[in-house]
């Protein structure tokens, strides 16, 4: 049954109310509150029952047939909402807006929130990652992008050239979960984001000038960025229906301030997740994340994805790490105190949002309790930032909130005694009433002689007297008991005195719950005033948390402080890959990476599995660690500051777009040589292997020459084309190195040690032997190899420095000269035969 086919004149008033709301929100699944359940109807019910494997039932709504329906309990709705959002749906929460007891006619209901992947605000969110929602405005000549994490209040914005590929790469790289675009946005980009990268894409064409959020962009001069911020704020305001005063001032993200890496580079280097399994385990962040707070963990991810290029700021982080390593006792204390700090950023968001409960307030109080200790340590280590301790806020929470409050804020038992005089009086009244009940029970037992008489309570009858079947005969009329309920083993009665006290007790209970709720809201509103200060404290704590994590790993894994230089010198002694080193069960073999001012390209040869890719990756990771302000895994390190890293490592087809390995290789190579500067770092691992041997070799040589002559940046280029090693003779800034291996009796041992010079064997068959391919197959491969090697020697192939390839071009023969003189179309058959005969004689 479709919602559009329903006759509105026949249905019940409640269902008419639902349909009116649903028709205004067709693109979302409506969670419609009815009592203790959220119900879904019509198409929504069918969709949800299928997606969440819930039972599909029906509801009579005045029509001839029952309409489809399914529902979930309101107290566990978050679990179901999260599952739907994870599947790409948006969920609208429609609540009862008035108390059913006081409503005249049908209870008024309305939308209170629209939940999508970018606006989730639940405690189940990954605390180690931001949950970004972004908006894009297309100006036809460029894009303005704004993105925000509404759980923490952070907002960023930037401009981007009008290049759809770069736009998609940037959005995926930032990890944005939901993108908001207009109806006329580029449909190809829309489809790519939604289908290929599973990002929720929302269509929204309204833009409001919301006065309450002017402070967010008041310091920004560029009108295009302001438009992008307004656009995103309009969407957030449209979907959230509540206070967003915790949103912070927007930060303009300028790429020139950070080391540039595209999404392929971040994935190839496994910075935040592994290539194969897409897991955090065994990535760089897994190794470095010794943070103690959720805020610190999120900032660390930001650090790793946005290394600095400002030497002064990098050195400042180094200085702090050195101080933390020196003051190790203070550092240990700092770690203990940081463990006591809850997620102040997201707590602030929940407080502003109005969804914080008493347990959130306790978390805030416990965090505030250790701030004086943290402030004291920051002062002693002379950290470049410090914090306010907010003693008055701590005292407020300490005086008001119980230590073990319930989850919800409408059950009472939230506010401590002594905080509010009226509340204390009501509690005393309730206590007196309950004392009376206990006393009444004892008195009635004595009066009646019924030893098992007891006074109970339920919501239907209130307080009652319960007497077992065997003692009913002892009840006399003079007691004034009135039978209320008969059960299988007992009878329940009420008495006038009990009813009188019941009203007193229950009225006090109801008033206590209402008053505690009002007091809690007042406290939460007071706390809301501290949100800007709490956010500033969060920034300082998350930063010192990251730096203590760097100090922790530097101490545990024996890292050293890099020396940053303005010269074009890379000198890393005994460099290690930090993750491989920790995962490897055997001892890691360190290697030097040395590129003096005259060496721009290292051409790396060596067998598969010997460690060429690891060697290349460890240079890039060492650079990234140095530029996020962390010490590096080496005995000694001197590095320049790089402005970008470009990689082409690994081979994989782009199955979604139908591009082959070779096309992906060429696109990534083009991205590098088009955007790299002399201050960039390029890593090319076996570039050109995706096509025929001579094609690949020719392209590899041409790319090396182009980098050498035009870009002149530091480059590591690994290859199996051993002919390319001759380039060392012609290209002055190129140097050959190789990964050594030891061969004996047809067996190979990888030494994983980098040495100068080239190697002229790939040892491919030896590697195949290690993989336990059949002996007969290995023997046959060796036979075929010897044939090919002999043929190759006869070719006498020569690598050229530059075009033209004079040595490969033969001089024109006499026969060719004679052939060029004739025009076959002007010759008679006899002339042609005569000419052919003469040519043959010349050949002889």
Coordinates of C-alpha atoms in Angstrom, one line a residue, residues 283-767:
X283 CA 49.2 1.6 10.5
X284 CA 51.3 4.5 11.6
X285 CA 48.6 6.0 13.8
X286 CA 48.3 2.6 15.6
X287 CA 52.0 2.8 16.5
X288 CA 52.0 6.5 17.6
X289 CA 48.7 6.6 19.4
X290 CA 49.8 6.5 23.0
X291 CA 47.3 9.3 23.8
X292 CA 45.3 9.2 27.0
X293 CA 42.2 11.2 25.8
X294 CA 39.8 10.9 23.0
X295 CA 40.5 14.5 22.0
X296 CA 44.2 13.8 21.8
X297 CA 43.6 10.7 19.6
X298 CA 41.5 12.8 17.2
X299 CA 44.2 15.5 17.1
X300 CA 46.9 13.0 16.4
X301 CA 45.0 11.8 13.3
X302 CA 44.8 15.4 12.2
X303 CA 48.6 15.8 12.8
X304 CA 49.5 12.7 10.8
X305 CA 47.3 13.7 7.9
X306 CA 48.5 17.3 7.9
X307 CA 52.2 17.5 8.7
X308 CA 53.7 21.0 9.1
X309 CA 56.0 23.0 6.9
X310 CA 56.7 25.7 9.4
X311 CA 60.1 24.9 10.9
X312 CA 59.6 27.1 13.9
X313 CA 56.4 25.3 14.9
X314 CA 58.0 21.9 14.3
X315 CA 61.0 22.8 16.5
X316 CA 58.7 24.0 19.2
X317 CA 57.1 20.5 19.4
X318 CA 60.6 18.9 19.4
X319 CA 61.6 21.1 22.4
X320 CA 58.5 20.0 24.3
X321 CA 59.2 16.3 23.7
X322 CA 62.8 16.8 24.9
X323 CA 61.5 18.5 28.0
X324 CA 59.0 15.6 28.6
X325 CA 61.8 13.1 28.2
X326 CA 64.0 14.9 30.7
X327 CA 61.2 15.4 33.2
X328 CA 60.0 11.8 33.1
X329 CA 58.5 11.8 36.6
X330 CA 56.3 14.8 35.7
X331 CA 55.5 13.1 32.4
X332 CA 54.3 10.0 34.2
X333 CA 52.1 12.2 36.5
X334 CA 50.8 14.0 33.4
X335 CA 49.8 10.7 31.8
X336 CA 47.9 9.6 34.9
X337 CA 46.0 12.9 35.1
X338 CA 45.2 12.9 31.4
X339 CA 43.6 9.5 31.8
X340 CA 41.1 11.2 34.2
X341 CA 40.0 13.7 31.5
X342 CA 36.9 12.8 29.5
X343 CA 36.0 13.9 26.0
X344 CA 35.5 17.6 26.8
X345 CA 34.8 18.5 23.2
X346 CA 31.9 16.1 22.7
X347 CA 30.6 16.8 26.2
X348 CA 30.5 20.5 25.3
X349 CA 28.6 19.5 22.2
X350 CA 26.0 17.5 24.1
X351 CA 25.6 20.2 26.7
X352 CA 24.9 22.8 23.9
X353 CA 22.7 20.4 22.1
X354 CA 20.6 19.8 25.2
X355 CA 21.2 16.1 25.2
X356 CA 23.6 15.9 28.1
X357 CA 22.4 13.9 31.1
X358 CA 23.6 13.9 34.8
X359 CA 26.3 11.3 34.0
X360 CA 27.8 13.6 31.4
X361 CA 27.9 16.3 34.2
X362 CA 29.8 13.8 36.4
X363 CA 32.3 13.2 33.6
X364 CA 32.8 16.9 33.3
X365 CA 33.2 17.3 37.0
X366 CA 35.8 14.5 37.2
X367 CA 37.7 16.1 34.3
X368 CA 37.7 19.5 36.0
X369 CA 39.0 17.9 39.2
X370 CA 42.4 17.1 37.7
X371 CA 42.8 20.4 35.7
X372 CA 44.8 22.1 38.6
X373 CA 47.3 19.3 38.5
X374 CA 47.6 19.4 34.8
X375 CA 48.0 23.2 34.9
X376 CA 50.8 22.8 37.5
X377 CA 52.7 20.4 35.3
X378 CA 52.3 22.5 32.1
X379 CA 53.8 25.4 34.1
X380 CA 56.8 23.3 35.3
X381 CA 57.6 22.0 31.9
X382 CA 57.2 25.5 30.5
X383 CA 54.7 24.4 27.9
X384 CA 53.9 27.1 25.4
X385 CA 50.2 27.0 26.3
X386 CA 48.2 26.7 29.6
X387 CA 44.7 26.2 30.9
X388 CA 42.1 27.7 33.1
X389 CA 41.0 25.4 36.0
X390 CA 37.3 26.6 36.2
X391 CA 37.1 26.0 40.0
X392 CA 33.7 27.7 40.2
X393 CA 32.2 25.3 37.7
X394 CA 33.7 22.3 39.5
X395 CA 32.2 23.6 42.8
X396 CA 28.8 23.9 41.2
X397 CA 28.8 20.4 39.9
X398 CA 30.3 19.0 43.1
X399 CA 27.5 20.6 45.2
X400 CA 24.6 19.7 42.9
X401 CA 24.9 16.3 41.1
X402 CA 24.6 12.9 42.8
X403 CA 27.5 10.5 42.3
X404 CA 25.3 7.7 40.8
X405 CA 22.5 9.4 38.9
X406 CA 20.2 7.5 36.5
X407 CA 20.7 7.6 32.7
X408 CA 17.6 9.7 32.0
X409 CA 16.9 13.1 33.5
X410 CA 13.2 12.6 34.3
X411 CA 13.5 9.9 37.0
X412 CA 14.7 12.0 39.8
X413 CA 17.6 11.1 42.1
X414 CA 19.9 13.6 40.3
X415 CA 20.2 16.6 42.7
X416 CA 22.1 16.3 46.0
X417 CA 20.6 17.3 49.4
X418 CA 21.6 20.8 50.5
X419 CA 21.6 22.2 47.0
X420 CA 17.9 23.5 47.0
X421 CA 15.8 24.2 50.1
X422 CA 12.5 23.5 48.4
X423 CA 13.7 20.2 47.1
X424 CA 15.1 19.2 50.5
X425 CA 11.7 19.9 52.1
X426 CA 9.9 17.7 49.6
X427 CA 12.4 14.9 50.2
X428 CA 11.8 15.2 53.9
X429 CA 8.1 14.9 53.3
X430 CA 8.6 11.9 51.1
X431 CA 10.9 10.3 53.7
X432 CA 8.3 10.9 56.4
X433 CA 5.6 9.3 54.2
X434 CA 7.7 6.2 53.6
X435 CA 8.6 6.0 57.3
X436 CA 4.9 6.1 58.0
X437 CA 4.3 3.2 55.5
X438 CA 6.8 1.0 57.3
X439 CA 5.4 2.0 60.7
X440 CA 1.8 1.4 59.5
X441 CA 2.7 -2.1 58.3
X442 CA 4.1 -3.1 61.8
X443 CA 1.0 -1.6 63.5
X444 CA -1.4 -3.5 61.3
X445 CA 0.4 -6.7 61.9
X446 CA 0.0 -6.2 65.7
X447 CA -3.6 -5.0 65.4
X448 CA -4.7 -7.9 63.2
X449 CA -2.4 -10.6 64.5
X450 CA -1.5 -11.4 60.8
X451 CA 2.3 -11.8 60.9
X452 CA 2.7 -12.0 57.1
X453 CA 0.6 -8.9 56.3
X454 CA 2.6 -6.5 54.1
X455 CA 2.1 -3.2 52.4
X456 CA 2.9 -3.0 48.7
X457 CA 2.7 -0.5 45.8
X458 CA 1.9 -0.6 42.1
X459 CA 1.0 2.0 39.6
X460 CA -2.5 0.7 39.1
X461 CA -3.8 0.7 42.7
X462 CA -1.2 2.7 44.5
X463 CA -0.5 1.5 48.1
X464 CA -2.3 -1.7 49.2
X465 CA -2.5 -4.2 52.0
X466 CA -1.7 -7.8 51.0
X467 CA -3.0 -10.8 53.0
X468 CA -2.5 -14.4 52.2
X469 CA -5.6 -16.7 51.6
X470 CA -5.1 -18.5 54.8
X471 CA -5.5 -15.4 56.9
X472 CA -8.5 -13.8 55.2
X473 CA -10.7 -15.1 58.0
X474 CA -8.8 -12.9 60.6
X475 CA -10.0 -9.7 58.9
X476 CA -12.8 -7.8 60.8
X477 CA -15.1 -5.1 59.6
X478 CA -13.8 -2.7 62.2
X479 CA -10.4 -2.6 60.4
X480 CA -12.1 -0.7 57.5
X481 CA -10.3 -2.8 54.8
X482 CA -11.8 -2.6 51.3
X483 CA -11.1 -5.5 48.9
X484 CA -9.4 -4.2 45.7
X485 CA -7.9 -7.3 44.0
X486 CA -8.1 -11.1 44.2
X487 CA -5.0 -13.1 43.3
X488 CA -4.5 -16.9 43.3
X489 CA -2.7 -16.9 46.7
X490 CA -3.8 -13.7 48.3
X491 CA -6.2 -10.8 48.5
X492 CA -5.3 -7.1 48.2
X493 CA -7.1 -4.4 50.2
X494 CA -7.0 -0.6 50.7
X495 CA -7.7 1.4 53.8
X496 CA -8.8 5.1 54.2
X497 CA -5.6 6.0 56.2
X498 CA -3.4 4.4 53.6
X499 CA -5.1 6.3 50.8
X500 CA -4.7 9.6 52.6
X501 CA -0.9 9.1 53.0
X502 CA -0.6 7.7 49.5
X503 CA -1.7 11.1 48.0
X504 CA 0.8 12.9 50.2
X505 CA 3.7 10.6 49.3
X506 CA 2.9 10.4 45.6
X507 CA 2.4 14.1 45.2
X508 CA 5.8 14.7 46.9
X509 CA 7.4 12.1 44.6
X510 CA 6.0 13.8 41.5
X511 CA 7.0 17.2 42.7
X512 CA 10.5 16.0 43.5
X513 CA 11.0 14.6 40.0
X514 CA 9.7 17.7 38.3
X515 CA 11.8 20.0 40.5
X516 CA 14.9 18.0 40.0
X517 CA 14.4 18.1 36.3
X518 CA 14.0 21.9 36.4
X519 CA 17.1 22.3 38.6
X520 CA 19.1 20.1 36.3
X521 CA 18.2 22.1 33.2
X522 CA 19.2 25.3 35.1
X523 CA 22.6 23.7 36.0
X524 CA 23.1 22.6 32.3
X525 CA 22.3 26.1 31.1
X526 CA 24.9 27.5 33.5
X527 CA 27.5 25.0 32.3
X528 CA 26.6 26.0 28.7
X529 CA 28.1 29.5 29.5
X530 CA 31.5 27.8 30.0
X531 CA 31.6 26.0 26.6
X532 CA 34.1 28.4 24.9
X533 CA 36.5 28.0 27.9
X534 CA 36.0 24.2 27.9
X535 CA 36.8 24.2 24.1
X536 CA 40.0 26.2 24.7
X537 CA 41.0 23.8 27.5
X538 CA 40.3 20.9 25.1
X539 CA 42.7 22.2 22.5
X540 CA 45.6 22.6 25.0
X541 CA 45.0 19.2 26.6
X542 CA 44.7 17.4 23.2
X543 CA 48.0 19.0 22.1
X544 CA 50.0 18.1 25.2
X545 CA 48.4 14.6 25.0
X546 CA 49.8 14.2 21.4
X547 CA 53.2 15.4 22.5
X548 CA 53.4 13.1 25.5
X549 CA 52.5 10.3 23.1
X550 CA 55.4 11.3 20.9
X551 CA 57.7 11.4 23.9
X552 CA 56.3 7.9 25.0
X553 CA 57.1 6.2 21.6
X554 CA 60.4 8.1 21.3
X555 CA 61.5 6.8 24.7
X556 CA 60.2 3.2 24.2
X557 CA 61.4 2.7 20.6
X558 CA 64.7 4.7 20.7
X559 CA 63.8 7.5 18.3
X560 CA 66.0 10.6 17.8
X561 CA 65.4 14.3 17.3
X562 CA 65.9 15.2 13.6
X563 CA 68.0 18.1 12.5
X564 CA 66.1 20.3 10.1
X565 CA 68.2 21.9 7.4
X566 CA 67.6 24.5 4.7
X567 CA 70.2 22.6 2.5
X568 CA 69.1 20.0 0.1
X569 CA 70.5 17.2 2.3
X570 CA 68.9 14.0 3.3
X571 CA 71.1 12.1 5.8
X572 CA 69.4 9.4 7.8
X573 CA 71.7 6.9 9.6
X574 CA 70.3 3.5 10.5
X575 CA 66.7 4.4 9.4
X576 CA 63.9 2.0 10.3
X577 CA 60.3 1.5 9.2
X578 CA 58.7 2.2 12.6
X579 CA 55.7 -0.1 12.1
X580 CA 57.4 -3.0 10.4
X581 CA 60.1 -2.9 13.1
X582 CA 57.4 -3.4 15.8
X583 CA 55.5 -6.1 13.9
X584 CA 58.5 -8.1 12.7
X585 CA 59.3 -11.1 14.7
X586 CA 62.9 -11.1 13.7
X587 CA 65.4 -8.3 14.1
X588 CA 64.9 -5.3 11.8
X589 CA 67.8 -4.5 9.5
X590 CA 68.2 -0.7 9.5
X591 CA 69.5 1.2 6.5
X592 CA 71.1 4.6 5.7
X593 CA 69.3 7.0 3.4
X594 CA 71.8 9.5 2.1
X595 CA 71.1 12.0 -0.6
X596 CA 73.6 14.9 -0.7
X597 CA 72.9 18.2 -2.5
X598 CA 74.1 16.7 -5.8
X599 CA 72.0 13.6 -5.5
X600 CA 68.3 14.0 -6.4
X601 CA 67.4 10.5 -7.6
X602 CA 68.2 7.1 -6.0
X603 CA 67.6 4.3 -8.6
X604 CA 67.0 1.1 -6.5
X605 CA 67.4 -2.4 -8.0
X606 CA 67.1 -5.7 -6.2
X607 CA 65.0 -8.9 -6.0
X608 CA 61.4 -9.0 -5.0
X609 CA 60.8 -9.4 -1.3
X610 CA 64.2 -7.9 -0.5
X611 CA 62.8 -4.7 0.9
X612 CA 62.8 -2.0 -1.8
X613 CA 59.3 -0.9 -1.1
X614 CA 59.9 -0.9 2.7
X615 CA 63.0 1.2 2.2
X616 CA 61.1 3.8 0.1
X617 CA 58.1 3.9 2.5
X618 CA 60.4 4.3 5.6
X619 CA 61.9 7.5 4.1
X620 CA 58.4 9.0 3.5
X621 CA 57.2 8.0 7.0
X622 CA 60.4 9.3 8.6
X623 CA 59.8 12.6 6.8
X624 CA 56.1 12.7 8.0
X625 CA 57.1 11.9 11.6
X626 CA 59.7 14.6 11.5
X627 CA 57.2 17.2 10.1
X628 CA 54.4 16.4 12.6
X629 CA 57.0 17.2 15.3
X630 CA 57.8 13.7 16.4
X631 CA 61.2 12.1 16.9
X632 CA 62.2 9.6 14.2
X633 CA 63.3 5.9 14.0
X634 CA 67.0 6.3 13.3
X635 CA 70.4 6.7 14.9
X636 CA 70.8 10.2 13.3
X637 CA 68.7 12.2 10.9
X638 CA 69.2 15.4 9.0
X639 CA 66.3 16.4 6.8
X640 CA 65.0 19.4 4.7
X641 CA 61.4 20.4 5.0
X642 CA 59.4 18.9 2.1
X643 CA 56.3 20.6 0.7
X644 CA 54.7 17.4 -0.7
X645 CA 55.0 13.7 -1.0
X646 CA 53.9 11.8 -4.1
X647 CA 53.8 8.0 -4.3
X648 CA 53.2 5.2 -6.7
X649 CA 53.6 2.0 -4.7
X650 CA 51.8 -1.3 -5.3
X651 CA 49.7 -2.5 -8.3
X652 CA 46.0 -2.5 -8.4
X653 CA 43.3 -2.0 -11.0
X654 CA 40.6 0.6 -10.4
X655 CA 37.8 -1.9 -10.9
X656 CA 35.1 0.7 -10.2
X657 CA 36.1 3.1 -13.0
X658 CA 37.3 0.2 -15.2
X659 CA 40.9 1.6 -15.4
X660 CA 43.8 -0.9 -15.6
X661 CA 46.8 -1.0 -13.4
X662 CA 48.8 0.7 -16.0
X663 CA 46.4 3.5 -16.5
X664 CA 46.2 4.0 -12.7
X665 CA 50.1 4.1 -12.7
X666 CA 50.2 6.7 -15.4
X667 CA 47.6 8.9 -13.8
X668 CA 49.4 8.8 -10.4
X669 CA 52.8 9.5 -12.2
X670 CA 51.2 12.4 -14.0
X671 CA 49.8 13.8 -10.8
X672 CA 53.3 13.7 -9.3
X673 CA 55.3 15.3 -12.2
X674 CA 52.5 17.9 -12.7
X675 CA 52.4 19.1 -9.1
X676 CA 55.9 18.4 -7.6
X677 CA 58.3 21.2 -6.9
X678 CA 62.1 21.0 -6.2
X679 CA 61.1 20.7 -2.5
X680 CA 58.9 17.6 -3.0
X681 CA 59.6 13.9 -2.4
X682 CA 58.6 11.4 -5.1
X683 CA 58.5 7.6 -4.5
X684 CA 58.0 5.5 -7.6
X685 CA 58.0 1.7 -7.1
X686 CA 58.6 -0.2 -10.3
X687 CA 56.8 2.3 -12.5
X688 CA 56.0 1.0 -16.0
X689 CA 55.6 -2.6 -15.1
X690 CA 52.0 -2.6 -16.2
X691 CA 52.7 -2.7 -19.9
X692 CA 55.0 -4.4 -22.4
X693 CA 58.7 -4.6 -21.3
X694 CA 60.2 -2.1 -23.8
X695 CA 57.2 0.3 -23.5
X696 CA 57.5 0.3 -19.7
X697 CA 61.3 0.7 -19.9
X698 CA 61.1 3.6 -22.3
X699 CA 58.4 5.4 -20.1
X700 CA 60.4 4.7 -16.9
X701 CA 63.5 6.2 -18.5
X702 CA 61.6 9.2 -19.9
X703 CA 60.0 9.9 -16.4
X704 CA 63.4 9.6 -14.7
X705 CA 64.9 12.1 -17.2
X706 CA 62.0 14.5 -16.8
X707 CA 62.3 14.5 -13.0
X708 CA 66.1 14.9 -13.2
X709 CA 66.1 17.7 -15.7
X710 CA 62.9 19.6 -14.9
X711 CA 61.6 19.0 -11.4
X712 CA 64.9 18.2 -9.6
X713 CA 63.3 17.0 -6.4
X714 CA 64.4 14.1 -4.2
X715 CA 63.2 10.9 -5.7
X716 CA 63.4 7.2 -5.0
X717 CA 62.7 5.1 -8.1
X718 CA 62.8 1.3 -7.8
X719 CA 62.9 -0.9 -10.9
X720 CA 63.4 -4.3 -12.4
X721 CA 64.6 -2.8 -15.6
X722 CA 68.3 -3.3 -15.0
X723 CA 69.2 -1.5 -18.2
X724 CA 68.1 1.7 -16.5
X725 CA 71.1 1.5 -14.2
X726 CA 73.3 2.8 -17.1
X727 CA 71.6 6.2 -16.6
X728 CA 74.0 6.8 -13.8
X729 CA 76.7 7.4 -16.5
X730 CA 74.6 10.1 -18.1
X731 CA 72.5 11.8 -15.4
X732 CA 74.7 13.6 -12.9
X733 CA 72.2 13.8 -10.1
X734 CA 71.2 10.1 -10.2
X735 CA 72.8 7.4 -8.1
X736 CA 72.4 3.6 -8.2
X737 CA 71.8 1.7 -5.1
X738 CA 70.6 -1.9 -4.6
X739 CA 69.2 -4.2 -2.0
X740 CA 71.6 -7.0 -1.5
X741 CA 70.9 -10.7 -1.6
X742 CA 73.1 -13.8 -1.2
X743 CA 72.8 -16.7 -3.7
X744 CA 74.3 -20.1 -3.0
X745 CA 73.6 -23.5 -4.6
X746 CA 70.5 -22.1 -6.4
X747 CA 69.1 -20.7 -3.1
X748 CA 68.7 -17.0 -2.2
X749 CA 68.9 -15.3 1.2
X750 CA 67.6 -11.7 1.5
X751 CA 70.0 -9.5 3.4
X752 CA 67.7 -6.4 3.4
X753 CA 70.7 -4.2 3.3
X754 CA 71.0 -1.3 1.0
X755 CA 74.4 -0.9 -0.8
X756 CA 75.8 1.4 -3.5
X757 CA 75.8 0.4 -7.1
X758 CA 73.4 -1.7 -9.2
X759 CA 72.5 -5.3 -9.4
X760 CA 72.0 -7.2 -12.7
X761 CA 69.7 -10.0 -11.6
X762 CA 66.0 -10.0 -10.5
X763 CA 66.1 -13.5 -8.8
X764 CA 62.5 -13.9 -9.8
X765 CA 62.8 -17.7 -10.2
X766 CA 64.5 -17.9 -6.8
X767 CA 61.6 -16.1 -5.2

